mmCIF file of C-alpha atoms in Angstrom:
data_model
loop_
_atom_site.group_PDB
_atom_site.id
_atom_site.type_symbol
_atom_site.label_atom_id
_atom_site.label_comp_id
_atom_site.label_asym_id
_atom_site.label_seq_id
_atom_site.Cartn_x
_atom_site.Cartn_y
_atom_site.Cartn_z
ATOM 1 C CA MET R 1 52.273 1.476 -69.793
ATOM 2 C CA MET R 2 51.843 -2.295 -69.554
ATOM 3 C CA PRO R 3 52.538 -2.578 -65.962
ATOM 4 C CA ILE R 4 50.512 0.126 -65.169
ATOM 5 C CA LEU R 5 47.649 -1.752 -67.191
ATOM 6 C CA ALA R 6 48.461 -4.631 -65.601
ATOM 7 C CA GLU R 7 48.362 -3.484 -62.115
ATOM 8 C CA GLY R 8 44.821 -1.379 -62.845
ATOM 9 C CA ALA R 9 43.691 -4.888 -64.505
ATOM 10 C CA ALA R 10 44.576 -6.693 -60.998
ATOM 11 C CA ALA R 11 42.717 -4.102 -58.953
ATOM 12 C CA PRO R 12 39.628 -4.924 -59.664
ATOM 13 C CA THR R 13 40.065 -8.757 -59.913
ATOM 14 C CA VAL R 14 40.900 -8.646 -56.121
ATOM 15 C CA ALA R 15 38.223 -6.254 -55.227
ATOM 16 C CA SER R 16 35.933 -8.523 -56.823
ATOM 17 C CA ARG R 17 37.324 -11.659 -55.040
ATOM 18 C CA ASP R 18 36.981 -9.765 -51.515
ATOM 19 C CA VAL R 19 33.540 -9.020 -52.270
ATOM 20 C CA THR R 20 32.691 -12.613 -53.305
ATOM 21 C CA ASP R 21 34.328 -13.715 -50.379
ATOM 22 C CA ALA R 22 32.652 -11.425 -48.180
ATOM 23 C CA ARG R 23 29.222 -12.047 -49.453
ATOM 24 C CA HIS R 24 29.720 -16.340 -49.028
ATOM 25 C CA ASP R 25 30.986 -15.316 -45.444
ATOM 26 C CA ALA R 26 28.169 -13.609 -44.701
ATOM 27 C CA TRP R 27 25.682 -16.115 -46.181
ATOM 28 C CA PHE R 28 27.503 -19.078 -44.449
ATOM 29 C CA ARG R 29 27.189 -17.060 -41.117
ATOM 30 C CA TRP R 30 23.553 -16.837 -41.404
ATOM 31 C CA LEU R 31 22.995 -20.193 -42.117
ATOM 32 C CA LEU R 32 24.790 -21.253 -38.732
ATOM 33 C CA THR R 33 22.842 -18.580 -37.049
ATOM 34 C CA ALA R 34 19.730 -19.881 -38.619
ATOM 35 C CA THR R 35 20.504 -23.680 -37.442
ATOM 36 C CA ALA R 36 21.422 -22.539 -34.124
ATOM 37 C CA LEU R 37 17.912 -20.662 -33.715
ATOM 38 C CA PHE R 38 15.953 -23.315 -35.146
ATOM 39 C CA VAL R 39 17.047 -25.784 -32.501
ATOM 40 C CA LEU R 40 15.775 -22.896 -29.829
ATOM 41 C CA VAL R 41 12.751 -22.420 -31.727
ATOM 42 C CA SER R 42 12.324 -26.078 -31.768
ATOM 43 C CA LEU R 43 12.766 -26.379 -27.764
ATOM 44 C CA ALA R 44 10.400 -23.555 -27.342
ATOM 45 C CA GLY R 45 7.802 -24.890 -29.590
ATOM 46 C CA ALA R 46 7.616 -27.767 -28.138
ATOM 47 C CA ALA R 47 7.646 -26.943 -24.329
ATOM 48 C CA LEU R 48 5.176 -24.113 -25.044
ATOM 49 C CA SER R 49 2.628 -26.366 -27.058
ATOM 50 C CA MET R 50 2.710 -28.785 -24.307
ATOM 51 C CA LEU R 51 2.245 -26.117 -21.621
ATOM 52 C CA TRP R 52 -0.821 -24.913 -23.951
ATOM 53 C CA GLY R 53 -2.377 -28.474 -24.314
ATOM 54 C CA GLY R 54 -2.235 -28.924 -20.427
ATOM 55 C CA ARG R 55 -3.658 -25.180 -19.802
ATOM 56 C CA SER R 56 -6.948 -26.246 -18.496
ATOM 57 C CA VAL R 57 -5.917 -28.622 -16.232
ATOM 58 C CA LEU R 58 -3.330 -25.802 -15.103
ATOM 59 C CA ALA R 59 -6.223 -23.312 -14.708
ATOM 60 C CA HIS R 60 -8.159 -25.857 -12.885
ATOM 61 C CA GLU R 61 -5.470 -27.457 -10.394
ATOM 62 C CA ALA R 62 -3.232 -24.488 -10.197
ATOM 63 C CA LEU R 63 -0.054 -25.164 -8.086
ATOM 64 C CA ARG R 64 -1.644 -27.863 -6.544
ATOM 65 C CA PHE R 65 -0.719 -29.929 -9.751
ATOM 66 C CA PHE R 66 2.850 -29.879 -8.820
ATOM 67 C CA TYR R 67 2.593 -30.977 -5.022
ATOM 68 C CA SER R 68 -0.464 -33.036 -4.767
ATOM 69 C CA SER R 69 -0.089 -36.963 -4.972
ATOM 70 C CA ASP R 70 -3.941 -37.118 -5.834
ATOM 71 C CA TRP R 71 -3.807 -38.830 -9.268
ATOM 72 C CA ASN R 72 -7.306 -40.074 -10.432
ATOM 73 C CA PRO R 73 -8.477 -39.383 -13.984
ATOM 74 C CA VAL R 74 -12.265 -40.748 -13.078
ATOM 75 C CA GLU R 75 -12.416 -37.792 -10.680
ATOM 76 C CA ASP R 76 -10.622 -35.277 -12.823
ATOM 77 C CA ASN R 77 -8.141 -34.838 -10.071
ATOM 78 C CA TYR R 78 -4.503 -34.418 -11.099
ATOM 79 C CA GLY R 79 -1.274 -34.250 -8.829
ATOM 80 C CA ALA R 80 2.017 -34.616 -9.798
ATOM 81 C CA LEU R 81 4.024 -35.461 -7.031
ATOM 82 C CA VAL R 82 3.990 -39.343 -7.171
ATOM 83 C CA PRO R 83 5.575 -39.264 -11.139
ATOM 84 C CA ILE R 84 7.881 -36.644 -10.526
ATOM 85 C CA TYR R 85 9.132 -37.980 -7.399
ATOM 86 C CA GLY R 86 9.448 -41.158 -9.230
ATOM 87 C CA THR R 87 11.378 -39.456 -11.842
ATOM 88 C CA ILE R 88 14.109 -37.964 -9.606
ATOM 89 C CA VAL R 89 14.419 -40.987 -7.367
ATOM 90 C CA THR R 90 15.127 -43.376 -10.498
ATOM 91 C CA ALA R 91 17.648 -41.155 -11.716
ATOM 92 C CA ILE R 92 19.479 -40.410 -8.525
ATOM 93 C CA ILE R 93 19.573 -44.346 -8.036
ATOM 94 C CA ALA R 94 21.153 -44.411 -11.430
ATOM 95 C CA MET R 95 23.495 -42.071 -11.316
ATOM 96 C CA LEU R 96 24.652 -43.720 -7.473
ATOM 97 C CA ILE R 97 25.369 -46.659 -9.430
ATOM 98 C CA ALA R 98 26.190 -45.767 -12.989
ATOM 99 C CA VAL R 99 29.076 -43.068 -11.812
ATOM 100 C CA PRO R 100 31.637 -44.669 -9.721
ATOM 101 C CA VAL R 101 31.260 -47.903 -12.102
ATOM 102 C CA SER R 102 31.764 -45.596 -15.386
ATOM 103 C CA PHE R 103 35.053 -44.043 -13.645
ATOM 104 C CA GLY R 104 36.290 -47.639 -13.048
ATOM 105 C CA ILE R 105 35.470 -48.571 -16.229
ATOM 106 C CA ALA R 106 37.200 -45.642 -18.184
ATOM 107 C CA PHE R 107 40.200 -45.697 -15.628
ATOM 108 C CA PHE R 108 40.696 -49.047 -16.332
ATOM 109 C CA LEU R 109 40.562 -48.801 -20.255
ATOM 110 C CA THR R 110 43.099 -45.969 -19.951
ATOM 111 C CA GLU R 111 45.644 -47.059 -17.224
ATOM 112 C CA ILE R 112 45.296 -50.479 -16.463
ATOM 113 C CA ALA R 113 44.181 -52.629 -19.158
ATOM 114 C CA PRO R 114 46.640 -53.999 -21.507
ATOM 115 C CA ARG R 115 46.778 -52.242 -24.969
ATOM 116 C CA TRP R 116 45.271 -54.912 -27.159
ATOM 117 C CA MET R 117 42.288 -54.917 -24.914
ATOM 118 C CA ARG R 118 41.490 -51.251 -24.570
ATOM 119 C CA GLY R 119 40.558 -51.161 -28.141
ATOM 120 C CA PRO R 120 37.613 -53.798 -28.473
ATOM 121 C CA VAL R 121 36.404 -53.515 -24.933
ATOM 122 C CA GLY R 122 35.784 -49.506 -25.163
ATOM 123 C CA THR R 123 34.168 -50.112 -28.598
ATOM 124 C CA ALA R 124 32.130 -52.801 -26.966
ATOM 125 C CA ILE R 125 31.076 -49.914 -24.233
ATOM 126 C CA GLU R 126 30.357 -47.480 -27.210
ATOM 127 C CA LEU R 127 28.211 -50.196 -28.924
ATOM 128 C CA LEU R 128 25.807 -50.801 -25.622
ATOM 129 C CA ALA R 129 24.676 -47.217 -25.976
ATOM 130 C CA GLY R 130 23.093 -48.333 -29.370
ATOM 131 C CA ILE R 131 20.879 -51.176 -27.776
ATOM 132 C CA PRO R 132 17.355 -49.578 -27.770
ATOM 133 C CA SER R 133 15.674 -49.411 -24.557
ATOM 134 C CA ILE R 134 13.006 -51.715 -24.931
ATOM 135 C CA ILE R 135 15.766 -54.603 -24.658
ATOM 136 C CA TYR R 136 17.038 -53.118 -21.529
ATOM 137 C CA GLY R 137 13.031 -53.260 -20.104
ATOM 138 C CA MET R 138 12.745 -56.634 -21.302
ATOM 139 C CA TRP R 139 15.726 -57.829 -19.423
ATOM 140 C CA GLY R 140 14.551 -56.063 -16.163
ATOM 141 C CA PHE R 141 11.403 -57.569 -16.520
ATOM 142 C CA PHE R 142 12.369 -61.064 -17.281
ATOM 143 C CA VAL R 143 15.608 -61.665 -15.425
ATOM 144 C CA LEU R 144 16.442 -58.660 -13.046
ATOM 145 C CA MET R 145 12.703 -59.012 -11.761
ATOM 146 C CA PRO R 146 12.586 -62.254 -10.525
ATOM 147 C CA VAL R 147 16.079 -61.708 -8.744
ATOM 148 C CA MET R 148 15.167 -58.785 -7.066
ATOM 149 C CA ARG R 149 11.766 -60.312 -5.954
ATOM 150 C CA GLU R 150 13.187 -63.948 -4.658
ATOM 151 C CA GLN R 151 16.631 -62.951 -3.559
ATOM 152 C CA THR R 152 17.636 -59.231 -3.259
ATOM 153 C CA ILE R 153 14.102 -57.718 -1.826
ATOM 154 C CA PRO R 154 13.810 -60.268 1.296
ATOM 155 C CA TRP R 155 17.206 -59.904 1.933
ATOM 156 C CA LEU R 156 17.122 -55.896 2.374
ATOM 157 C CA ASP R 157 13.785 -56.316 4.083
ATOM 158 C CA GLU R 158 14.964 -58.470 6.467
ATOM 159 C CA HIS R 159 18.361 -56.842 7.085
ATOM 160 C CA ILE R 160 18.129 -53.027 6.459
ATOM 161 C CA GLY R 161 14.361 -52.487 6.575
ATOM 162 C CA PRO R 162 14.512 -52.620 10.313
ATOM 163 C CA LEU R 163 17.240 -49.549 10.759
ATOM 164 C CA PRO R 164 15.491 -46.283 12.162
ATOM 165 C CA VAL R 165 16.429 -43.863 9.514
ATOM 166 C CA ILE R 166 16.738 -45.632 6.040
ATOM 167 C CA GLY R 167 14.818 -48.839 7.104
ATOM 168 C CA ALA R 168 11.482 -47.056 5.680
ATOM 169 C CA LEU R 169 13.675 -47.206 2.183
ATOM 170 C CA PHE R 170 13.967 -50.712 1.884
ATOM 171 C CA ARG R 171 10.617 -52.252 3.254
ATOM 172 C CA GLY R 172 7.974 -53.305 1.229
ATOM 173 C CA PRO R 173 6.539 -56.665 -0.612
ATOM 174 C CA PRO R 174 8.857 -58.789 -2.366
ATOM 175 C CA ILE R 175 6.708 -57.611 -5.731
ATOM 176 C CA GLY R 176 10.020 -57.092 -7.587
ATOM 177 C CA ALA R 177 8.826 -53.731 -9.353
ATOM 178 C CA GLY R 178 9.767 -50.561 -8.251
ATOM 179 C CA MET R 179 12.401 -47.524 -8.236
ATOM 180 C CA LEU R 180 14.829 -49.364 -7.295
ATOM 181 C CA THR R 181 14.810 -51.971 -9.842
ATOM 182 C CA SER R 182 14.206 -49.124 -12.321
ATOM 183 C CA GLY R 183 17.175 -47.444 -11.003
ATOM 184 C CA ILE R 184 19.621 -50.303 -11.737
ATOM 185 C CA VAL R 185 17.978 -50.612 -14.799
ATOM 186 C CA LEU R 186 18.405 -46.991 -15.849
ATOM 187 C CA SER R 187 22.569 -47.243 -14.612
ATOM 188 C CA ILE R 188 22.989 -50.191 -16.762
ATOM 189 C CA MET R 189 21.653 -48.219 -19.733
ATOM 190 C CA VAL R 190 23.619 -44.754 -18.879
ATOM 191 C CA ILE R 191 26.578 -46.213 -17.962
ATOM 192 C CA PRO R 192 27.895 -46.382 -21.671
ATOM 193 C CA PHE R 193 27.402 -43.071 -21.970
ATOM 194 C CA ILE R 194 29.347 -41.583 -19.246
ATOM 195 C CA ALA R 195 31.729 -44.114 -19.345
ATOM 196 C CA SER R 196 32.765 -43.352 -23.028
ATOM 197 C CA THR R 197 33.152 -39.622 -21.885
ATOM 198 C CA MET R 198 35.116 -40.582 -19.428
ATOM 199 C CA ARG R 199 37.300 -42.416 -21.452
ATOM 200 C CA GLU R 200 37.968 -39.809 -23.971
ATOM 201 C CA VAL R 201 38.843 -37.059 -21.720
ATOM 202 C CA PHE R 202 40.887 -39.271 -19.796
ATOM 203 C CA LEU R 203 42.852 -39.795 -23.042
ATOM 204 C CA THR R 204 43.342 -36.039 -22.717
ATOM 205 C CA VAL R 205 45.454 -36.319 -19.777
ATOM 206 C CA PRO R 206 49.108 -35.317 -20.725
ATOM 207 C CA ALA R 207 51.471 -38.430 -20.212
ATOM 208 C CA ARG R 208 53.789 -36.395 -18.737
ATOM 209 C CA LEU R 209 51.967 -35.352 -16.085
ATOM 210 C CA LYS R 210 51.103 -39.194 -14.896
ATOM 211 C CA GLU R 211 54.608 -40.095 -15.690
ATOM 212 C CA SER R 212 56.115 -37.389 -13.031
ATOM 213 C CA ALA R 213 53.343 -39.001 -10.555
ATOM 214 C CA TYR R 214 54.353 -42.356 -10.917
ATOM 215 C CA ALA R 215 58.047 -41.081 -10.779
ATOM 216 C CA LEU R 216 57.230 -39.499 -7.630
ATOM 217 C CA GLY R 217 55.781 -42.680 -6.415
ATOM 218 C CA ALA R 218 52.220 -42.533 -6.408
ATOM 219 C CA THR R 219 50.005 -45.171 -6.686
ATOM 220 C CA LYS R 220 47.418 -45.745 -9.595
ATOM 221 C CA TRP R 221 44.622 -44.491 -7.193
ATOM 222 C CA GLU R 222 46.432 -41.439 -6.111
ATOM 223 C CA VAL R 223 46.936 -40.658 -9.853
ATOM 224 C CA SER R 224 43.465 -40.465 -10.690
ATOM 225 C CA ARG R 225 42.597 -38.756 -7.754
ATOM 226 C CA ASP R 226 45.535 -35.861 -7.541
ATOM 227 C CA ILE R 227 46.068 -36.066 -11.676
ATOM 228 C CA VAL R 228 43.236 -37.073 -14.048
ATOM 229 C CA LEU R 229 40.556 -36.204 -12.009
ATOM 230 C CA PRO R 230 41.407 -32.654 -11.511
ATOM 231 C CA TYR R 231 42.664 -31.874 -15.116
ATOM 232 C CA THR R 232 38.874 -33.524 -16.635
ATOM 233 C CA ARG R 233 36.807 -32.290 -13.756
ATOM 234 C CA SER R 234 34.793 -30.470 -16.109
ATOM 235 C CA ALA R 235 34.191 -32.723 -19.113
ATOM 236 C CA VAL R 236 33.606 -35.545 -16.421
ATOM 237 C CA ILE R 237 30.868 -33.130 -14.925
ATOM 238 C CA GLY R 238 29.377 -32.800 -18.415
ATOM 239 C CA GLY R 239 29.557 -36.360 -19.091
ATOM 240 C CA ILE R 240 27.589 -37.125 -15.477
ATOM 241 C CA PHE R 241 25.045 -34.488 -16.234
ATOM 242 C CA LEU R 242 24.459 -36.027 -19.940
ATOM 243 C CA GLY R 243 23.677 -39.523 -18.349
ATOM 244 C CA LEU R 244 21.585 -37.768 -15.781
ATOM 245 C CA GLY R 245 19.601 -36.243 -18.543
ATOM 246 C CA ARG R 246 19.205 -39.776 -20.191
ATOM 247 C CA ALA R 247 18.116 -41.332 -17.332
ATOM 248 C CA LEU R 248 15.295 -38.414 -16.353
ATOM 249 C CA GLY R 249 13.848 -38.843 -19.760
ATOM 250 C CA GLU R 250 13.899 -42.816 -20.394
ATOM 251 C CA THR R 251 10.335 -44.615 -21.095
ATOM 252 C CA MET R 252 10.213 -48.014 -22.044
ATOM 253 C CA ALA R 253 12.748 -49.643 -19.759
ATOM 254 C CA VAL R 254 11.302 -47.775 -16.648
ATOM 255 C CA ALA R 255 7.548 -48.745 -17.875
ATOM 256 C CA PHE R 256 8.643 -52.737 -17.866
ATOM 257 C CA VAL R 257 10.257 -52.481 -14.275
ATOM 258 C CA ILE R 258 8.586 -49.769 -12.210
ATOM 259 C CA GLY R 259 5.159 -51.395 -11.423
ATOM 260 C CA ASN R 260 3.169 -48.170 -12.914
ATOM 261 C CA SER R 261 1.638 -47.028 -9.607
ATOM 262 C CA VAL R 262 0.122 -43.872 -8.900
ATOM 263 C CA ASN R 263 0.253 -44.220 -5.092
ATOM 264 C CA PHE R 264 2.563 -42.349 -3.143
ATOM 265 C CA THR R 265 5.600 -44.325 -1.107
ATOM 266 C CA THR R 266 8.633 -43.767 0.086
ATOM 267 C CA SER R 267 9.691 -47.458 -0.239
ATOM 268 C CA LEU R 268 11.921 -48.150 -2.821
ATOM 269 C CA LEU R 269 10.725 -51.475 -3.360
ATOM 270 C CA GLU R 270 7.110 -50.852 -3.848
ATOM 271 C CA PRO R 271 5.618 -50.051 -7.442
ATOM 272 C CA SER R 272 5.669 -46.301 -8.205
ATOM 273 C CA THR R 273 5.730 -44.180 -11.693
ATOM 274 C CA THR R 274 7.468 -42.027 -13.421
ATOM 275 C CA ILE R 275 6.905 -39.011 -15.679
ATOM 276 C CA ALA R 276 7.925 -40.765 -19.354
ATOM 277 C CA ALA R 277 6.304 -43.960 -18.141
ATOM 278 C CA LEU R 278 2.801 -42.457 -17.336
ATOM 279 C CA ILE R 279 2.662 -40.505 -20.463
ATOM 280 C CA ALA R 280 3.544 -43.709 -22.485
ATOM 281 C CA ASN R 281 1.021 -45.986 -20.528
ATOM 282 C CA ASP R 282 -1.611 -43.650 -20.699
ATOM 283 C CA PHE R 283 -1.585 -41.373 -23.489
ATOM 284 C CA GLY R 284 -3.096 -43.774 -26.095
ATOM 285 C CA GLU R 285 -6.534 -44.260 -24.296
ATOM 286 C CA ALA R 286 -6.679 -40.956 -22.672
ATOM 287 C CA THR R 287 -9.729 -38.668 -22.682
ATOM 288 C CA GLU R 288 -9.482 -35.159 -23.612
ATOM 289 C CA THR R 289 -8.888 -33.843 -19.812
ATOM 290 C CA TYR R 290 -6.771 -36.675 -18.790
ATOM 291 C CA ARG R 291 -4.667 -36.271 -21.982
ATOM 292 C CA ALA R 292 -4.564 -32.310 -21.297
ATOM 293 C CA ALA R 293 -3.034 -33.702 -17.975
ATOM 294 C CA LEU R 294 -0.630 -35.701 -19.388
ATOM 295 C CA LEU R 295 0.593 -32.642 -21.954
ATOM 296 C CA LEU R 296 1.205 -30.894 -18.820
ATOM 297 C CA LEU R 297 3.464 -33.637 -16.977
ATOM 298 C CA GLY R 298 5.345 -33.796 -20.280
ATOM 299 C CA PHE R 299 5.971 -29.914 -19.790
ATOM 300 C CA VAL R 300 7.137 -30.683 -16.397
ATOM 301 C CA LEU R 301 9.375 -33.228 -17.718
ATOM 302 C CA PHE R 302 10.867 -30.610 -19.755
ATOM 303 C CA ILE R 303 11.507 -27.901 -16.902
ATOM 304 C CA VAL R 304 12.929 -30.840 -14.969
ATOM 305 C CA THR R 305 15.135 -31.769 -17.395
ATOM 306 C CA PHE R 306 16.233 -28.162 -18.467
ATOM 307 C CA VAL R 307 16.753 -27.046 -14.754
ATOM 308 C CA VAL R 308 19.033 -30.218 -14.501
ATOM 309 C CA LEU R 309 21.080 -29.128 -17.604
ATOM 310 C CA ALA R 310 21.223 -25.381 -16.669
ATOM 311 C CA LEU R 311 22.669 -26.565 -13.287
ATOM 312 C CA ALA R 312 25.189 -28.730 -14.971
ATOM 313 C CA ARG R 313 26.049 -25.621 -17.172
ATOM 314 C CA LEU R 314 26.371 -23.365 -14.164
ATOM 315 C CA MET R 315 28.293 -25.806 -12.245
ATOM 316 C CA LEU R 316 30.840 -26.005 -14.894
ATOM 317 C CA GLN R 317 31.027 -22.156 -15.511
ATOM 318 C CA ARG R 318 32.066 -21.844 -11.852
ATOM 319 C CA LEU R 319 34.573 -24.481 -12.117
ATOM 320 C CA ALA R 320 36.063 -23.026 -15.290
ATOM 321 C CA HIS R 321 36.213 -19.532 -13.526
ATOM 322 C CA LYS R 322 38.023 -21.172 -10.103
ATOM 323 C CA GLU R 323 40.365 -22.903 -12.642
ATOM 324 C CA GLY R 324 41.064 -19.336 -14.257
ATOM 325 C CA GLY R 325 41.342 -17.648 -11.114
ATOM 326 C CA ARG R 326 44.076 -20.203 -9.997
#
């Protein structure tokens, strides 16, 4: 009788524990679901609140708001073409500079640098990401702008300005403030993010793959091009678009060096503005209608950033699909 009682007594204990574990697992699942929904609701709430705040300007300007360059708060005319153009151009300049430099830093730290140097330099690169943006802006204003005004811009205007196609991009007065200066500052700001991401993913490449390539006589450039980049392509692209998202939304550093002009210009050497810089400079003293226009401009920045990150996600999915097909 004792074994039968023991088995009968053990069965309720096991069943009770299973019920408790299932209940805890359900609570944990609902908690994680709530955190994910909280992020989605917060993003949607922020975007819709900006759209609702700018509804009066959107109703008045309609689609003209997105393609007009007439930004005149005195006459209540608002066209967002100049800040949209400035945001995209400065971000593109930043990425053109930051991506190859970040790749060079990451490959140097993983393949070329001595072991005693990799740790300190890698840590220093990561610490650069924590520097406040206003520090970069002050450096750009007091150090980079004089260099651009006295040396770089006169040289560009003299040697590249007369060229037939790209010359219009590099003609302008030696002011120092402009989209090119802003792009350079942004590139320095996003390099730590991209370089750190590339460094971490480069370290995941199996050593046997690289050693096999070296054994076959491959150079370091060939190893980086044919082994490292194909193996880490998806993660590298993700890191690049992460830096691009940071460049699109940067505010204070750009406000210091872009010149904050709402006049449209194709020259990279003349003052312009970005969405974030325009909002930061004018929101505090804006009237009710002007504040609505700035809120609508914030919604445009949200959409631009969302589209860029969505395209990055789509690109990564296509790469993953191709790699899976292979």
